[in-house]
Short mmCIF file of C-alpha atoms and ligand atoms in Angstrom, two decimals:
data_model
loop_
_atom_site.label_atom_id
_atom_site.label_comp_id
_atom_site.label_asym_id
_atom_site.label_seq_id
_atom_site.Cartn_x
_atom_site.Cartn_y
_atom_site.Cartn_z
CA MET A 1 86.85 111.26 122.91
CA LYS A 2 90.12 110.67 124.80
CA ILE A 3 93.77 109.88 124.23
CA THR A 4 94.46 106.56 125.95
CA ASP A 5 98.17 106.01 125.24
CA ALA A 6 101.13 107.24 123.20
CA LYS A 7 104.33 105.40 122.26
CA VAL A 8 107.66 106.69 120.97
CA PHE A 9 109.89 104.60 118.66
CA VAL A 10 113.48 105.48 117.72
CA GLY A 11 115.13 103.73 114.76
CA GLY A 12 114.86 102.97 111.09
CA PRO A 13 116.81 101.81 108.05
CA LYS A 14 120.11 103.79 108.09
CA LYS A 15 118.30 106.54 110.02
CA ASN A 16 117.15 107.17 113.60
CA TYR A 17 113.55 108.17 112.89
CA VAL A 18 111.63 109.30 115.99
CA THR A 19 108.04 108.18 115.52
CA LEU A 20 105.14 109.02 117.84
CA LYS A 21 101.93 106.98 117.80
CA ILE A 22 98.94 108.38 119.71
CA MET A 23 96.09 105.97 120.52
CA THR A 24 92.48 106.92 121.34
CA ASP A 25 89.47 105.30 123.02
CA GLN A 26 87.77 105.09 119.61
CA GLY A 27 90.45 102.90 118.04
CA VAL A 28 91.67 105.70 115.74
CA TYR A 29 95.41 106.43 116.04
CA GLY A 30 97.64 109.22 114.75
CA LEU A 31 101.32 109.36 113.74
CA GLY A 32 103.92 112.10 114.20
CA ASP A 33 107.62 112.58 113.35
CA ALA A 34 110.00 114.11 115.93
CA THR A 35 113.27 113.25 114.14
CA LEU A 36 115.93 115.83 115.01
CA ASN A 37 118.93 114.81 112.95
CA ASN A 38 121.78 113.49 115.12
CA ARG A 39 120.05 114.50 118.36
CA GLU A 40 117.20 111.99 118.06
CA THR A 41 117.13 110.70 121.63
CA LEU A 42 116.38 114.20 122.99
CA PRO A 43 112.91 114.89 121.53
CA ALA A 44 112.11 111.22 122.24
CA LYS A 45 112.99 111.70 125.93
CA TYR A 46 111.13 115.03 126.14
CA LEU A 47 108.04 113.30 124.73
CA GLN A 48 108.30 110.26 127.00
CA ASP A 49 109.10 112.06 130.25
CA TYR A 50 107.05 115.26 130.01
CA LEU A 51 104.55 115.44 127.17
CA VAL A 52 103.06 111.94 126.84
CA PRO A 53 102.03 111.71 130.54
CA ASN A 54 100.10 114.99 130.08
CA LEU A 55 98.50 113.86 126.82
CA ILE A 56 96.73 110.87 128.35
CA GLY A 57 93.06 111.77 128.90
CA MET A 58 93.07 114.84 126.61
CA ASP A 59 90.53 115.17 123.79
CA PRO A 60 92.60 114.63 120.58
CA ARG A 61 90.20 116.79 118.53
CA ARG A 62 91.36 119.91 120.44
CA SER A 63 94.66 120.13 118.53
CA GLU A 64 94.92 123.94 118.83
CA ASP A 65 94.43 123.95 122.60
CA ILE A 66 96.86 121.04 123.02
CA TRP A 67 99.47 122.91 120.93
CA GLN A 68 99.04 126.02 123.12
CA PHE A 69 99.16 123.88 126.30
CA PHE A 70 102.55 122.40 125.42
CA TYR A 71 103.99 125.61 123.89
CA ARG A 72 102.86 128.20 126.44
CA GLY A 73 102.70 125.76 129.33
CA ALA A 74 106.39 124.81 129.13
CA TYR A 75 107.55 128.37 130.04
CA PHE A 76 110.99 127.55 128.52
CA ARG A 77 109.54 127.40 125.05
CA ARG A 78 110.85 127.09 121.48
CA GLY A 79 114.16 125.49 120.48
CA PRO A 80 114.50 122.47 118.17
CA ILE A 81 114.04 119.75 120.81
CA ALA A 82 110.81 121.10 122.30
CA MET A 83 109.38 122.15 118.93
CA ALA A 84 110.14 118.73 117.36
CA ALA A 85 108.29 117.04 120.23
CA VAL A 86 105.30 119.42 120.08
CA GLY A 87 105.36 119.14 116.27
CA ALA A 88 105.08 115.34 116.42
CA ILE A 89 102.05 115.56 118.72
CA ASP A 90 100.47 118.13 116.41
CA MET A 91 100.98 115.97 113.28
CA ALA A 92 99.47 112.97 115.05
CA LEU A 93 96.41 114.98 116.16
CA TRP A 94 95.86 116.26 112.60
CA ASP A 95 96.20 112.65 111.39
CA ILE A 96 93.45 111.63 113.84
CA LYS A 97 91.29 114.60 112.76
CA GLY A 98 91.57 113.60 109.10
CA LYS A 99 90.75 109.98 109.86
CA LEU A 100 87.67 111.05 111.90
CA ALA A 101 86.53 113.29 109.03
CA ASN A 102 87.41 110.52 106.53
CA MET A 103 89.31 113.13 104.47
CA PRO A 104 92.91 113.62 103.37
CA LEU A 105 94.41 116.54 105.29
CA TYR A 106 94.68 118.85 102.28
CA GLN A 107 90.87 118.89 102.16
CA LEU A 108 90.73 120.16 105.76
CA PHE A 109 93.20 122.96 104.88
CA GLY A 110 91.03 124.23 101.99
CA GLY A 111 91.50 121.71 99.19
CA LYS A 112 94.06 121.36 96.43
CA SER A 113 95.56 124.42 94.76
CA ARG A 114 97.55 122.30 92.26
CA ASP A 115 97.71 118.81 90.78
CA GLY A 116 101.30 118.04 91.76
CA ALA A 117 104.06 119.76 93.75
CA LEU A 118 107.37 120.53 92.00
CA CYS A 119 110.26 118.90 93.86
CA TYR A 120 114.05 118.89 93.70
CA ALA A 121 116.72 116.25 94.20
CA HIS A 122 120.28 116.50 95.55
CA ALA A 123 122.96 116.09 92.88
CA THR A 124 126.49 115.86 94.20
CA GLY A 125 130.00 115.25 92.94
CA ALA A 126 133.54 114.96 94.23
CA ASP A 127 134.35 117.33 91.34
CA LEU A 128 132.40 119.17 88.64
CA GLU A 129 132.53 116.32 86.12
CA ASP A 130 131.21 113.92 88.76
CA LEU A 131 128.45 116.42 89.61
CA MET A 132 127.44 116.69 85.93
CA ASP A 133 126.91 112.88 85.90
CA SER A 134 124.80 113.14 89.02
CA VAL A 135 122.65 115.97 87.56
CA ALA A 136 122.18 113.92 84.35
CA HIS A 137 121.05 110.95 86.46
CA TYR A 138 118.31 113.02 88.14
CA VAL A 139 117.22 114.67 84.89
CA GLU A 140 116.85 111.20 83.33
CA ALA A 141 114.81 110.14 86.39
CA GLY A 142 112.35 112.94 85.57
CA TYR A 143 113.38 115.70 87.99
CA ARG A 144 112.90 119.24 86.68
CA ALA A 145 114.81 120.85 89.55
CA VAL A 146 118.13 119.78 91.05
CA ARG A 147 120.27 121.12 93.90
CA VAL A 148 123.96 121.04 92.93
CA GLN A 149 126.99 120.73 95.26
CA CYS A 150 130.53 119.76 94.30
CA GLY A 151 134.06 119.56 95.71
CA ILE A 152 136.23 122.67 95.37
CA PRO A 153 139.62 122.02 93.70
CA GLY A 154 142.50 122.47 96.11
CA THR A 155 140.34 122.11 99.24
CA PRO A 156 141.82 119.27 101.28
CA SER A 157 138.62 117.42 102.27
CA ALA A 158 135.05 116.97 101.08
CA SER A 159 132.87 120.01 101.70
CA TYR A 160 129.14 120.14 102.56
CA ALA A 161 127.13 117.22 101.10
CA VAL A 162 129.96 116.27 98.77
CA PRO A 163 131.50 112.77 98.63
CA GLU A 164 135.22 112.17 99.06
CA GLU A 165 135.32 109.62 96.22
CA LYS A 166 134.08 110.16 92.67
CA GLY A 167 130.84 108.32 91.93
CA ASP A 168 129.67 108.11 95.56
CA VAL A 169 126.08 109.21 96.10
CA LYS A 170 126.16 111.13 99.36
CA ASN A 171 122.55 111.37 100.42
CA TYR A 172 123.23 110.70 104.08
CA ILE A 173 125.09 113.53 105.78
CA THR A 174 125.25 111.54 109.01
CA ASP A 175 128.30 109.47 109.84
CA TYR A 176 127.18 106.46 111.91
CA SER A 177 130.61 105.47 113.14
CA GLY A 178 129.89 107.20 116.49
CA ILE A 179 129.19 110.58 118.02
CA ARG A 180 132.67 112.02 117.46
CA PRO A 181 132.37 114.05 114.25
CA LYS A 182 134.56 113.94 111.17
CA VAL A 183 136.29 117.25 110.45
CA GLU A 184 135.79 118.95 107.07
CA THR A 185 137.84 121.90 105.80
CA TRP A 186 136.36 125.07 104.34
CA ASP A 187 138.18 127.66 102.25
CA THR A 188 135.94 130.65 101.54
CA GLY A 189 138.28 132.25 99.00
CA LYS A 190 138.63 129.09 96.89
CA TYR A 191 134.83 128.53 97.04
CA MET A 192 134.04 132.11 95.99
CA ARG A 193 136.50 131.94 93.08
CA TYR A 194 135.45 128.50 91.83
CA MET A 195 131.73 127.99 92.38
CA PRO A 196 130.17 130.76 90.18
CA GLY A 197 131.98 129.40 87.10
CA ALA A 198 131.03 125.80 87.99
CA LEU A 199 127.36 126.78 88.32
CA MET A 200 127.53 128.51 84.92
CA GLU A 201 128.98 125.36 83.32
CA ILE A 202 126.04 123.35 84.71
CA ARG A 203 123.61 125.91 83.24
CA GLU A 204 125.35 125.72 79.85
CA ARG A 205 125.38 121.90 79.86
CA PHE A 206 121.71 121.43 80.87
CA GLY A 207 120.10 124.44 79.19
CA PRO A 208 117.66 127.12 80.33
CA ASP A 209 114.78 124.92 81.53
CA LEU A 210 116.42 122.98 84.36
CA GLU A 211 115.79 124.62 87.73
CA ILE A 212 119.19 124.81 89.49
CA LEU A 213 119.46 125.32 93.25
CA HIS A 214 122.60 125.71 95.37
CA ASP A 215 123.13 125.50 99.16
CA VAL A 216 125.90 127.57 100.79
CA HIS A 217 125.05 125.98 104.16
CA HIS A 218 125.57 129.13 106.28
CA ARG A 219 129.26 129.52 105.35
CA LEU A 220 129.56 133.18 104.20
CA THR A 221 129.59 136.54 105.97
CA PRO A 222 126.98 139.10 104.83
CA ARG A 223 129.52 140.93 102.64
CA GLU A 224 130.83 137.71 101.07
CA ALA A 225 127.27 136.50 100.50
CA ALA A 226 126.38 139.74 98.69
CA GLU A 227 129.47 139.40 96.46
CA PHE A 228 128.71 135.71 95.76
CA ALA A 229 125.04 136.42 94.95
CA LYS A 230 126.08 139.10 92.43
CA ALA A 231 128.59 136.71 90.85
CA VAL A 232 126.03 133.91 90.35
CA GLU A 233 123.25 136.16 89.03
CA PRO A 234 123.86 135.27 85.33
CA VAL A 235 123.31 131.55 86.13
CA GLY A 236 119.59 132.13 86.76
CA LEU A 237 119.38 130.04 89.94
CA PHE A 238 115.99 128.92 91.26
CA TRP A 239 117.43 129.78 94.67
CA LEU A 240 120.57 130.41 96.66
CA GLU A 241 120.13 128.68 100.03
CA ASP A 242 121.46 129.65 103.46
CA PRO A 243 124.10 132.09 102.19
CA THR A 244 124.71 133.36 105.76
CA PRO A 245 124.28 131.88 109.27
CA ALA A 246 120.53 131.63 109.81
CA GLU A 247 120.33 133.17 113.28
CA ASP A 248 121.18 136.67 111.96
CA GLN A 249 118.06 137.88 110.16
CA ALA A 250 119.65 141.27 109.39
CA ALA A 251 122.50 139.55 107.49
CA LEU A 252 120.37 139.28 104.37
CA ARG A 253 119.81 143.03 104.03
CA LEU A 254 123.18 143.63 102.38
CA LEU A 255 122.69 140.75 99.93
CA ARG A 256 119.23 142.08 99.04
CA GLN A 257 120.61 145.56 98.31
CA HIS A 258 123.14 144.12 95.86
CA SER A 259 121.47 141.22 94.09
CA THR A 260 118.16 139.93 92.78
CA VAL A 261 119.12 136.25 93.22
CA PRO A 262 116.21 134.43 94.92
CA VAL A 263 117.13 133.56 98.51
CA ALA A 264 115.92 130.57 100.57
CA ILE A 265 116.50 130.12 104.29
CA GLY A 266 114.92 128.53 107.35
CA GLU A 267 115.68 124.80 107.68
CA VAL A 268 117.01 125.39 111.21
CA PHE A 269 114.17 127.70 112.30
CA ASN A 270 111.78 126.47 114.99
CA SER A 271 109.24 129.25 115.13
CA ILE A 272 107.61 132.18 113.38
CA HIS A 273 109.72 134.44 115.63
CA ASP A 274 112.87 133.21 113.85
CA CYS A 275 111.67 134.45 110.47
CA ASN A 276 109.01 137.15 110.91
CA ARG A 277 111.48 139.97 110.20
CA LEU A 278 112.89 138.17 107.14
CA ILE A 279 109.39 137.74 105.79
CA GLU A 280 107.96 141.15 106.69
CA GLU A 281 111.00 143.01 105.31
CA GLU A 282 110.79 140.80 102.20
CA LEU A 283 114.44 139.77 102.54
CA ILE A 284 113.80 136.23 101.30
CA ASP A 285 111.88 134.52 98.52
CA TYR A 286 111.46 131.02 99.99
CA ILE A 287 110.90 129.90 103.58
CA ARG A 288 112.51 126.52 104.37
CA VAL A 289 110.93 125.55 107.71
CA ALA A 290 109.94 121.92 108.29
CA VAL A 291 106.86 120.64 110.11
CA THR A 292 109.22 118.32 111.99
CA TYR A 293 110.98 120.89 114.14
CA ALA A 294 108.95 124.03 113.61
CA GLY A 295 106.03 122.93 115.77
CA GLY A 296 104.05 120.77 113.36
CA ILE A 297 101.24 121.63 110.97
CA THR A 298 99.49 124.14 113.27
CA HIS A 299 102.54 126.40 113.56
CA VAL A 300 103.96 125.97 110.05
CA LYS A 301 100.58 126.87 108.57
CA ARG A 302 100.81 130.22 110.41
CA ILE A 303 104.27 130.82 108.90
CA VAL A 304 102.96 129.94 105.42
CA ASP A 305 100.10 132.44 105.78
CA LEU A 306 102.43 135.24 106.96
CA ALA A 307 104.80 134.42 104.07
CA GLY A 308 101.93 134.61 101.58
CA LEU A 309 101.28 138.23 102.53
CA HIS A 310 104.86 139.14 101.53
CA HIS A 311 105.43 137.24 98.25
CA VAL A 312 107.45 134.58 100.06
CA ARG A 313 106.83 131.04 98.84
CA THR A 314 107.35 127.69 100.55
CA GLY A 315 110.36 125.43 100.06
CA PHE A 316 110.02 123.07 103.01
CA HIS A 317 113.10 121.25 104.22
CA GLY A 318 113.00 117.63 103.05
CA ALA A 319 116.47 116.22 103.64
CA PRO A 320 116.57 112.48 104.33
CA SER A 321 116.50 113.38 108.04
CA HIS A 322 112.69 113.64 107.91
CA SER A 323 110.62 110.50 108.10
CA PRO A 324 107.85 109.78 105.56
CA ILE A 325 105.39 110.99 108.24
CA SER A 326 106.50 114.64 108.19
CA MET A 327 107.09 114.40 104.43
CA ALA A 328 103.42 113.36 104.16
CA ALA A 329 102.34 116.33 106.33
CA GLN A 330 104.33 118.61 104.00
CA ALA A 331 102.79 116.94 100.92
CA HIS A 332 99.35 117.97 102.20
CA LEU A 333 100.51 121.54 102.93
CA ASN A 334 102.14 121.69 99.47
CA ALA A 335 98.92 120.57 97.79
CA TRP A 336 96.99 123.36 99.56
CA ALA A 337 99.36 126.35 100.05
CA PRO A 338 98.48 129.17 97.63
CA ASN A 339 102.10 130.35 97.96
CA PHE A 340 103.74 126.94 97.37
CA GLY A 341 107.20 127.16 95.80
CA ILE A 342 109.03 123.82 95.69
CA GLN A 343 109.65 120.75 97.89
CA GLU A 344 113.03 119.19 98.64
CA TYR A 345 112.35 115.52 98.02
CA LEU A 346 114.83 112.69 98.08
CA VAL A 347 113.33 109.39 97.17
CA LEU A 348 113.38 107.72 100.55
CA GLY A 349 111.89 104.63 98.97
CA THR A 350 114.25 101.86 99.93
CA PRO A 351 112.23 98.64 100.36
CA ASP A 352 112.98 98.77 104.12
CA CYS A 353 111.70 102.34 104.45
CA ASP A 354 108.56 101.59 102.39
CA ALA A 355 107.82 98.55 104.56
CA LEU A 356 108.21 100.61 107.75
CA PHE A 357 106.07 103.52 106.50
CA PRO A 358 103.57 102.25 103.87
CA SER A 359 101.93 105.10 101.93
CA GLU A 360 100.42 106.14 98.59
CA HIS A 361 102.29 109.46 98.29
CA ARG A 362 104.19 109.25 94.98
CA MET A 363 106.88 111.17 93.07
CA MET A 364 106.33 111.11 89.30
CA GLY A 365 107.79 113.33 86.59
CA GLY A 366 109.49 115.61 89.10
CA MET A 367 106.24 116.26 91.01
CA VAL A 368 104.96 114.89 94.32
CA HIS A 369 101.38 113.59 94.13
CA VAL A 370 99.63 113.61 97.47
CA SER A 371 97.75 110.55 98.75
CA ASP A 372 93.93 110.66 98.97
CA ALA A 373 93.82 108.39 102.02
CA PRO A 374 92.22 109.92 105.18
CA GLY A 375 94.55 111.85 107.50
CA LEU A 376 98.27 111.99 106.70
CA GLY A 377 98.01 108.98 104.40
CA VAL A 378 101.02 107.17 105.83
CA ASP A 379 101.15 104.21 108.21
CA PHE A 380 103.77 102.77 110.56
CA ASP A 381 104.48 99.04 110.87
CA GLU A 382 105.47 98.30 114.48
CA GLY A 383 106.59 94.77 113.54
CA GLU A 384 109.09 96.24 111.06
CA ALA A 385 110.15 98.89 113.59
CA ALA A 386 111.24 96.14 116.00
CA ARG A 387 114.05 95.26 113.53
CA PHE A 388 115.82 98.61 114.05
CA GLU A 389 117.48 100.29 116.97
CA TYR A 390 119.13 103.65 117.65
CA GLN A 391 122.60 104.06 116.15
CA PRO A 392 124.76 106.94 117.44
CA GLY A 393 125.81 109.25 114.61
CA SER A 394 127.05 112.75 113.92
CA HIS A 395 127.18 115.55 111.37
CA PRO A 396 130.73 116.53 110.39
CA VAL A 397 132.18 119.70 111.91
CA VAL A 398 133.96 122.37 109.85
CA ARG A 399 137.27 124.16 110.35
CA LEU A 400 138.89 126.83 108.19
CA THR A 401 142.29 125.98 106.68
CA ASP A 402 144.05 127.59 109.68
CA GLY A 403 142.05 125.44 112.11
CA THR A 404 139.39 128.00 113.17
CA MET A 405 135.97 126.42 113.88
CA TRP A 406 133.37 127.38 111.27
CA ASN A 407 129.67 126.81 110.57
CA TYR A 408 128.67 123.33 109.46
O1 LIG B 1 120.81 117.60 109.46
C1 LIG B 1 121.29 118.57 108.59
C2 LIG B 1 120.70 118.39 107.22
O2 LIG B 1 119.33 118.24 107.28
C3 LIG B 1 121.06 119.55 106.33
O3 LIG B 1 122.44 119.66 106.24
C4 LIG B 1 120.46 119.36 104.98
O4 LIG B 1 121.08 121.58 104.29
C5 LIG B 1 120.39 120.59 104.15
C6 LIG B 1 119.40 120.60 103.08
O5 LIG B 1 119.29 121.64 102.43
O6 LIG B 1 118.74 119.59 102.90
MG1 LIG B 2 120.15 123.26 103.31
#
């Protein structure tokens, strides 16, 4: 069996999804997602110029060897661009494998460990009252777990994932007005003084059963993060996410010595070498890697197995940046993983997105139910794809109140 061709598409409804389609001489094809938020043209170019020409003629069933070929063979390995490209190939090869076996992928991993996978939504508000309305909306929609972010009084502009205007639903962090970023302001002192009380008010309003998550988005130093974690302990968070910049694995030691708040990190990691120390020293409770830019199913499965040895559970990244293809790959891993924790899941389901990526994966009652179709269980409509083209966009950047650049 041979790979005969592979095509890369960039575009989608309000999103630059990077979709790889690998064709074979037996008519079976596979799909992969290489979407790297706001840098989408780079994995697409890496695929088109370097990886696809090498793929032609390879046996698609040898997914492990092909992964090693592109990872080891590149010499300059790892990094989000390369790992997103390799990850997309890997997803597509697993999709082909499942279709050849006529089985959904979770069966190839070892079968289901659960009936549905708990997921969480993003609630957001310009202020606390606005956030309460947003949480209530998701609770009414059936979610049992909600991530909460709100504006900080006295901070001059919207902070991470928070709208400027009350009532706005800010699910898209990308600003599509061009590649020059908007500037947000961050005030650590005001955040540290305000947010613990706000989180407690949410707990009091919604009661003990709602799982509440909060994302600090890499903004605190290790000492500040330890102080913040102690302050929010009475809230009973499901997790505190990215309290410190993710590249410093040692940063979490101080927090761990001072607090028992569950910690989640890893959405920017590309490889097991970014998180092995965190996992082996048991400095985290949830690992947030995504199949999209952590090398696909083959590599993420290795991270999940290492995590399982150290009581670390999964909490795969699932921001709207990922296409339904990688969300499907994660749905299969979630169904199987013995150490599954939770899945970030924003209903992507606009009619345009559903038409572009038809699938039977469903969210019901706060749980994701995996499709039983062979392979990934998601398709890609090339006719629909022709309606969209790449739109330049950017994340905001962050400055402190005195103008110093800070971590987005
Ligand atoms: O592209 C960046 C987003 O994916 C990120 O800001 C989302 O932090 C995020 C999350 O937890 O979903
Ligand atoms: Mg995050």
